[in-house]
Amino acid sequence: MPTKIRLIDRLPRIAVTIQANGQSITLENVLIDTGSVTTVFKTDPLSQVGIGLLNNDIVHTMYGIGGREFVIAKRLDTLILSDIPKLKPEQRNEAKRFVTLIDALYEHKVKLISTAAVAAEFIYSEGDGSFEFARTVSRLAEMQSAKWIEHG
Amino acid sequence: MTWQEIREKYPNCWVLVEAFDATTENGMRVINTLIPLGEFGDDYKPAWDRYKALHQLARERELYVLHTNREELNIEVLDGFGRKLADAYQNTPH
């Protein structure tokens, strides 16, 4: 699955493959962050894999340049994240974002399948906040356990 | 109408509604008046199509497709949506 970040119109985009109901669709140019630390998918492609509105979806409203949108939040069962790089000591911000991502996945009991350039304890082993990163390493280990994968 | 009045008038179905007289408090929308724009039975797709058509014409309107089994609105505001909304949607295969 292609996961490289590409800048298109100066905005960071990735390809995302979504699997649901035994079907799969790849969206080629998903904007990673809309500016509210969220990724938004258009409903039409998702409806092709049977993802639609449900009675008690979590509903948000968003404001943007040139309009307003209402947005539905959906729960992920599993996230596949490939090519996690080793972070350099000066990549403190990237490390913090990674910690935030893992915390969110952990708290929502999402299954994570990932590949990384190095073992988890070496992803961010030096630099500001690397001591706190140990908790993320611990969480990653727990998320790889059979118990987690079985029950989330 | 309030959401509860809409729920009573259009039970157990999808509705397209427009918000008026609304404010944001603690990150949540407080909508005092909702105007029902259509009732669509148990299939959300016609409601969604209508939403998209209206949204295309007037993107400032605060429209929602909701099911009246929903007890409370509970609509959270996502701040900082700094991009053109259209930018977020350049995600279809090409």
Tab-separated table of C-alpha atoms in Angstrom:
chain	number	residue	atom	x	y	z
A	1	MET	CA	0.000	0.000	0.000
A	2	PRO	CA	1.510	3.387	-0.948
A	3	THR	CA	1.906	5.491	2.172
A	4	LYS	CA	4.294	8.239	1.167
A	5	ILE	CA	3.242	11.763	1.952
A	6	ARG	CA	2.888	13.835	-1.193
A	7	LEU	CA	2.497	17.595	-1.374
A	8	ILE	CA	-0.292	18.481	-3.762
A	9	ASP	CA	-1.269	22.146	-3.967
A	10	ARG	CA	1.106	22.567	-0.986
A	11	LEU	CA	-1.060	20.291	1.175
A	12	PRO	CA	0.180	16.968	2.608
A	13	ARG	CA	-1.713	14.018	1.241
A	14	ILE	CA	-1.466	10.258	1.492
A	15	ALA	CA	-3.142	7.275	-0.079
A	16	VAL	CA	-5.504	5.497	2.307
A	17	THR	CA	-7.012	2.063	1.818
A	18	ILE	CA	-10.282	1.525	3.636
A	19	GLN	CA	-11.631	-1.964	4.176
A	20	ALA	CA	-15.174	-2.563	5.345
A	21	ASN	CA	-17.791	-5.239	4.892
A	22	GLY	CA	-15.355	-7.451	3.014
A	23	GLN	CA	-14.656	-4.744	0.422
A	24	SER	CA	-11.801	-2.358	-0.089
A	25	ILE	CA	-11.289	1.050	-1.639
A	26	THR	CA	-8.133	3.142	-2.009
A	27	LEU	CA	-8.395	6.897	-1.883
A	28	GLU	CA	-5.318	8.335	-3.526
A	29	ASN	CA	-5.042	11.900	-2.261
A	30	VAL	CA	-6.413	12.185	1.237
A	31	LEU	CA	-5.560	15.411	3.048
A	32	ILE	CA	-3.953	14.237	6.293
A	33	ASP	CA	-5.007	17.124	8.470
A	34	THR	CA	-7.805	19.487	7.576
A	35	GLY	CA	-6.558	21.977	10.148
A	36	SER	CA	-8.563	20.524	13.021
A	37	VAL	CA	-6.350	17.463	13.542
A	38	THR	CA	-8.785	15.370	11.585
A	39	THR	CA	-8.876	13.524	8.309
A	40	VAL	CA	-12.105	13.800	6.371
A	41	PHE	CA	-13.366	11.370	3.770
A	42	LYS	CA	-16.019	12.024	1.210
A	43	THR	CA	-19.121	9.942	1.750
A	44	ASP	CA	-19.623	8.834	-1.860
A	45	PRO	CA	-16.495	6.646	-2.129
A	46	LEU	CA	-17.134	5.222	1.340
A	47	SER	CA	-20.642	4.223	0.353
A	48	GLN	CA	-19.029	1.961	-2.262
A	49	VAL	CA	-17.728	-0.208	0.601
A	50	GLY	CA	-20.985	-0.029	2.521
A	51	ILE	CA	-20.074	2.721	4.971
A	52	GLY	CA	-23.039	5.024	5.428
A	53	LEU	CA	-24.940	7.022	7.975
A	54	LEU	CA	-26.198	5.259	11.083
A	55	ASN	CA	-28.908	6.396	13.462
A	56	ASN	CA	-26.609	7.341	16.284
A	57	ASP	CA	-23.439	8.423	14.527
A	58	ILE	CA	-21.322	11.005	16.264
A	59	VAL	CA	-22.060	14.247	14.425
A	60	HIS	CA	-19.781	17.236	14.073
A	61	THR	CA	-20.044	20.526	12.296
A	62	MET	CA	-17.057	22.169	10.635
A	63	TYR	CA	-16.394	25.622	9.312
A	64	GLY	CA	-14.056	26.161	6.431
A	65	ILE	CA	-13.129	28.772	3.919
A	66	GLY	CA	-16.189	29.042	1.743
A	67	GLY	CA	-18.616	26.998	3.716
A	68	ARG	CA	-19.856	24.768	6.438
A	69	GLU	CA	-20.011	21.029	6.461
A	70	PHE	CA	-21.468	18.418	8.668
A	71	VAL	CA	-19.254	15.477	9.365
A	72	ILE	CA	-19.878	11.995	10.728
A	73	ALA	CA	-17.305	10.265	12.934
A	74	LYS	CA	-16.811	6.541	12.429
A	75	ARG	CA	-15.023	4.033	14.584
A	76	LEU	CA	-11.983	2.229	13.183
A	77	ASP	CA	-11.426	-1.392	14.166
A	78	THR	CA	-7.927	-1.657	12.758
A	79	LEU	CA	-5.339	0.793	11.460
A	80	ILE	CA	-2.507	-0.377	9.223
A	81	LEU	CA	0.438	1.975	9.420
A	82	SER	CA	3.504	1.139	7.389
A	83	ASP	CA	7.041	2.509	7.126
A	84	ILE	CA	7.272	4.225	10.520
A	85	PRO	CA	10.745	5.813	10.399
A	86	LYS	CA	13.309	6.157	13.160
A	87	LEU	CA	12.896	9.693	14.483
A	88	LYS	CA	15.913	11.921	15.011
A	89	PRO	CA	16.412	13.846	18.280
A	90	GLU	CA	15.351	17.091	16.565
A	91	GLN	CA	12.063	15.512	15.417
A	92	ARG	CA	10.424	16.247	18.741
A	93	ASN	CA	7.202	17.465	17.137
A	94	GLU	CA	6.868	14.346	15.021
A	95	ALA	CA	7.463	12.212	18.119
A	96	LYS	CA	4.758	14.101	20.015
A	97	ARG	CA	2.296	13.573	17.183
A	98	PHE	CA	3.140	9.899	17.089
A	99	VAL	CA	2.530	9.689	20.844
A	100	THR	CA	-0.850	11.410	20.360
A	101	LEU	CA	-1.783	8.962	17.611
A	102	ILE	CA	-0.844	5.901	19.658
A	103	ASP	CA	-2.661	7.292	22.716
A	104	ALA	CA	-5.818	7.808	20.653
A	105	LEU	CA	-5.627	4.311	19.178
A	106	TYR	CA	-4.938	2.829	22.607
A	107	GLU	CA	-7.765	4.647	24.339
A	108	HIS	CA	-10.248	3.679	21.617
A	109	LYS	CA	-8.967	0.075	21.592
A	110	VAL	CA	-8.110	0.172	17.899
A	111	LYS	CA	-6.001	-2.671	16.543
A	112	LEU	CA	-2.741	-1.441	15.033
A	113	ILE	CA	-0.765	-3.316	12.417
A	114	SER	CA	2.472	-1.510	11.711
A	115	THR	CA	5.891	-1.820	10.172
A	116	ALA	CA	8.806	0.318	11.270
A	117	ALA	CA	12.425	0.863	10.298
A	118	VAL	CA	13.544	-0.084	13.820
A	119	ALA	CA	12.158	-1.822	16.913
A	120	ALA	CA	9.656	0.312	18.852
A	121	GLU	CA	12.120	1.204	21.626
A	122	PHE	CA	14.432	2.783	19.043
A	123	ILE	CA	11.829	4.863	17.127
A	124	TYR	CA	12.538	7.900	19.325
A	125	SER	CA	15.273	6.925	21.719
A	126	GLU	CA	17.117	10.247	21.912
A	127	GLY	CA	15.924	13.819	22.218
A	128	ASP	CA	13.544	15.970	24.197
A	129	GLY	CA	10.658	13.806	25.408
A	130	SER	CA	12.332	10.498	24.661
A	131	PHE	CA	11.937	9.465	28.304
A	132	GLU	CA	8.164	10.001	28.076
A	133	PHE	CA	8.193	8.120	24.775
A	134	ALA	CA	8.830	4.976	26.818
A	135	ARG	CA	5.136	4.883	27.691
A	136	THR	CA	4.308	4.813	23.978
A	137	VAL	CA	6.769	1.948	23.502
A	138	SER	CA	5.026	0.114	26.318
A	139	ARG	CA	1.634	0.743	24.748
A	140	LEU	CA	2.880	-0.442	21.360
A	141	ALA	CA	4.075	-3.673	22.984
A	142	GLU	CA	0.713	-4.167	24.642
A	143	MET	CA	-1.066	-3.496	21.352
A	144	GLN	CA	0.948	-6.261	19.721
A	145	SER	CA	-0.106	-8.798	22.343
A	146	ALA	CA	-2.433	-11.636	21.443
A	147	LYS	CA	-4.834	-10.435	24.152
A	148	TRP	CA	-5.103	-6.974	22.557
A	149	ILE	CA	-5.550	-8.329	19.046
A	150	GLU	CA	-8.203	-10.711	20.250
A	151	HIS	CA	-10.193	-8.271	22.373
A	152	GLY	CA	-8.894	-4.761	21.645
B	1	MET	CA	-39.031	23.694	16.067
B	2	THR	CA	-36.860	22.075	18.662
B	3	TRP	CA	-35.218	18.717	18.019
B	4	GLN	CA	-37.658	17.071	20.395
B	5	GLU	CA	-40.622	18.555	18.502
B	6	ILE	CA	-39.174	17.252	15.233
B	7	ARG	CA	-38.710	13.826	16.795
B	8	GLU	CA	-42.351	13.760	17.852
B	9	LYS	CA	-43.652	14.965	14.491
B	10	TYR	CA	-41.420	12.685	12.366
B	11	PRO	CA	-40.785	9.571	14.466
B	12	ASN	CA	-38.344	6.869	13.444
B	13	CYS	CA	-37.121	8.302	10.149
B	14	TRP	CA	-34.346	10.265	8.511
B	15	VAL	CA	-34.847	14.009	8.272
B	16	LEU	CA	-33.001	16.862	6.629
B	17	VAL	CA	-32.988	19.856	8.946
B	18	GLU	CA	-31.569	23.359	8.900
B	19	ALA	CA	-30.331	25.068	12.034
B	20	PHE	CA	-31.318	28.611	12.948
B	21	ASP	CA	-30.706	30.627	16.054
B	22	ALA	CA	-27.695	28.548	16.972
B	23	THR	CA	-24.661	29.259	19.112
B	24	THR	CA	-21.592	27.337	20.214
B	25	GLU	CA	-21.018	26.672	23.902
B	26	ASN	CA	-18.081	24.641	25.197
B	27	GLY	CA	-17.461	23.241	21.740
B	28	MET	CA	-21.035	22.049	21.281
B	29	ARG	CA	-23.700	23.510	19.010
B	30	VAL	CA	-26.712	24.835	20.875
B	31	ILE	CA	-29.475	24.942	18.271
B	32	ASN	CA	-32.635	26.627	19.451
B	33	THR	CA	-34.581	26.388	16.200
B	34	LEU	CA	-34.509	23.713	13.538
B	35	ILE	CA	-36.502	23.833	10.324
B	36	PRO	CA	-37.378	20.435	8.867
B	37	LEU	CA	-36.678	20.424	5.124
B	38	GLY	CA	-37.772	16.889	4.411
B	39	GLU	CA	-38.681	13.512	5.843
B	40	PHE	CA	-37.169	10.505	4.116
B	41	GLY	CA	-38.365	7.303	5.743
B	42	ASP	CA	-35.819	4.673	6.717
B	43	ASP	CA	-33.319	5.214	3.884
B	44	TYR	CA	-30.828	7.999	4.505
B	45	LYS	CA	-29.595	8.155	0.907
B	46	PRO	CA	-32.355	10.370	-0.542
B	47	ALA	CA	-31.869	12.700	2.427
B	48	TRP	CA	-28.150	12.714	1.795
B	49	ASP	CA	-28.639	13.461	-1.908
B	50	ARG	CA	-30.907	16.361	-1.002
B	51	TYR	CA	-28.335	17.604	1.485
B	52	LYS	CA	-25.614	17.535	-1.156
B	53	ALA	CA	-27.763	19.403	-3.669
B	54	LEU	CA	-28.646	22.138	-1.173
B	55	HIS	CA	-25.114	22.295	0.167
B	56	GLN	CA	-23.784	22.766	-3.343
B	57	LEU	CA	-26.073	25.761	-3.836
B	58	ALA	CA	-25.454	27.453	-0.483
B	59	ARG	CA	-22.490	26.215	1.507
B	60	GLU	CA	-23.119	28.558	4.440
B	61	ARG	CA	-26.383	26.885	5.406
B	62	GLU	CA	-26.199	24.739	8.510
B	63	LEU	CA	-27.808	21.515	7.367
B	64	TYR	CA	-27.889	18.100	8.988
B	65	VAL	CA	-29.150	14.667	8.006
B	66	LEU	CA	-30.259	13.033	11.238
B	67	HIS	CA	-32.342	10.091	12.341
B	68	THR	CA	-35.144	10.959	14.720
B	69	ASN	CA	-34.287	7.990	16.945
B	70	ARG	CA	-31.389	10.186	17.972
B	71	GLU	CA	-32.358	11.384	21.428
B	72	GLU	CA	-30.186	14.482	21.641
B	73	LEU	CA	-28.442	16.510	18.952
B	74	ASN	CA	-24.980	16.374	20.566
B	75	ILE	CA	-23.262	18.145	17.696
B	76	GLU	CA	-19.645	18.953	18.379
B	77	VAL	CA	-17.869	21.814	16.615
B	78	LEU	CA	-14.491	21.060	15.087
B	79	ASP	CA	-12.434	24.226	15.231
B	80	GLY	CA	-9.563	25.249	13.094
B	81	PHE	CA	-10.799	23.860	9.827
B	82	GLY	CA	-8.428	26.137	8.040
B	83	ARG	CA	-8.617	24.619	4.611
B	84	LYS	CA	-11.024	25.093	1.833
B	85	LEU	CA	-13.486	22.334	2.463
B	86	ALA	CA	-13.115	21.233	-1.130
B	87	ASP	CA	-9.417	20.604	-0.485
B	88	ALA	CA	-10.226	17.963	2.058
B	89	TYR	CA	-12.120	16.024	-0.525
B	90	GLN	CA	-9.525	15.629	-3.245
B	91	ASN	CA	-9.335	12.033	-2.247
B	92	THR	CA	-11.061	10.101	-4.945
B	93	PRO	CA	-8.944	7.915	-7.210
B	94	HIS	CA	-7.716	9.509	-10.410
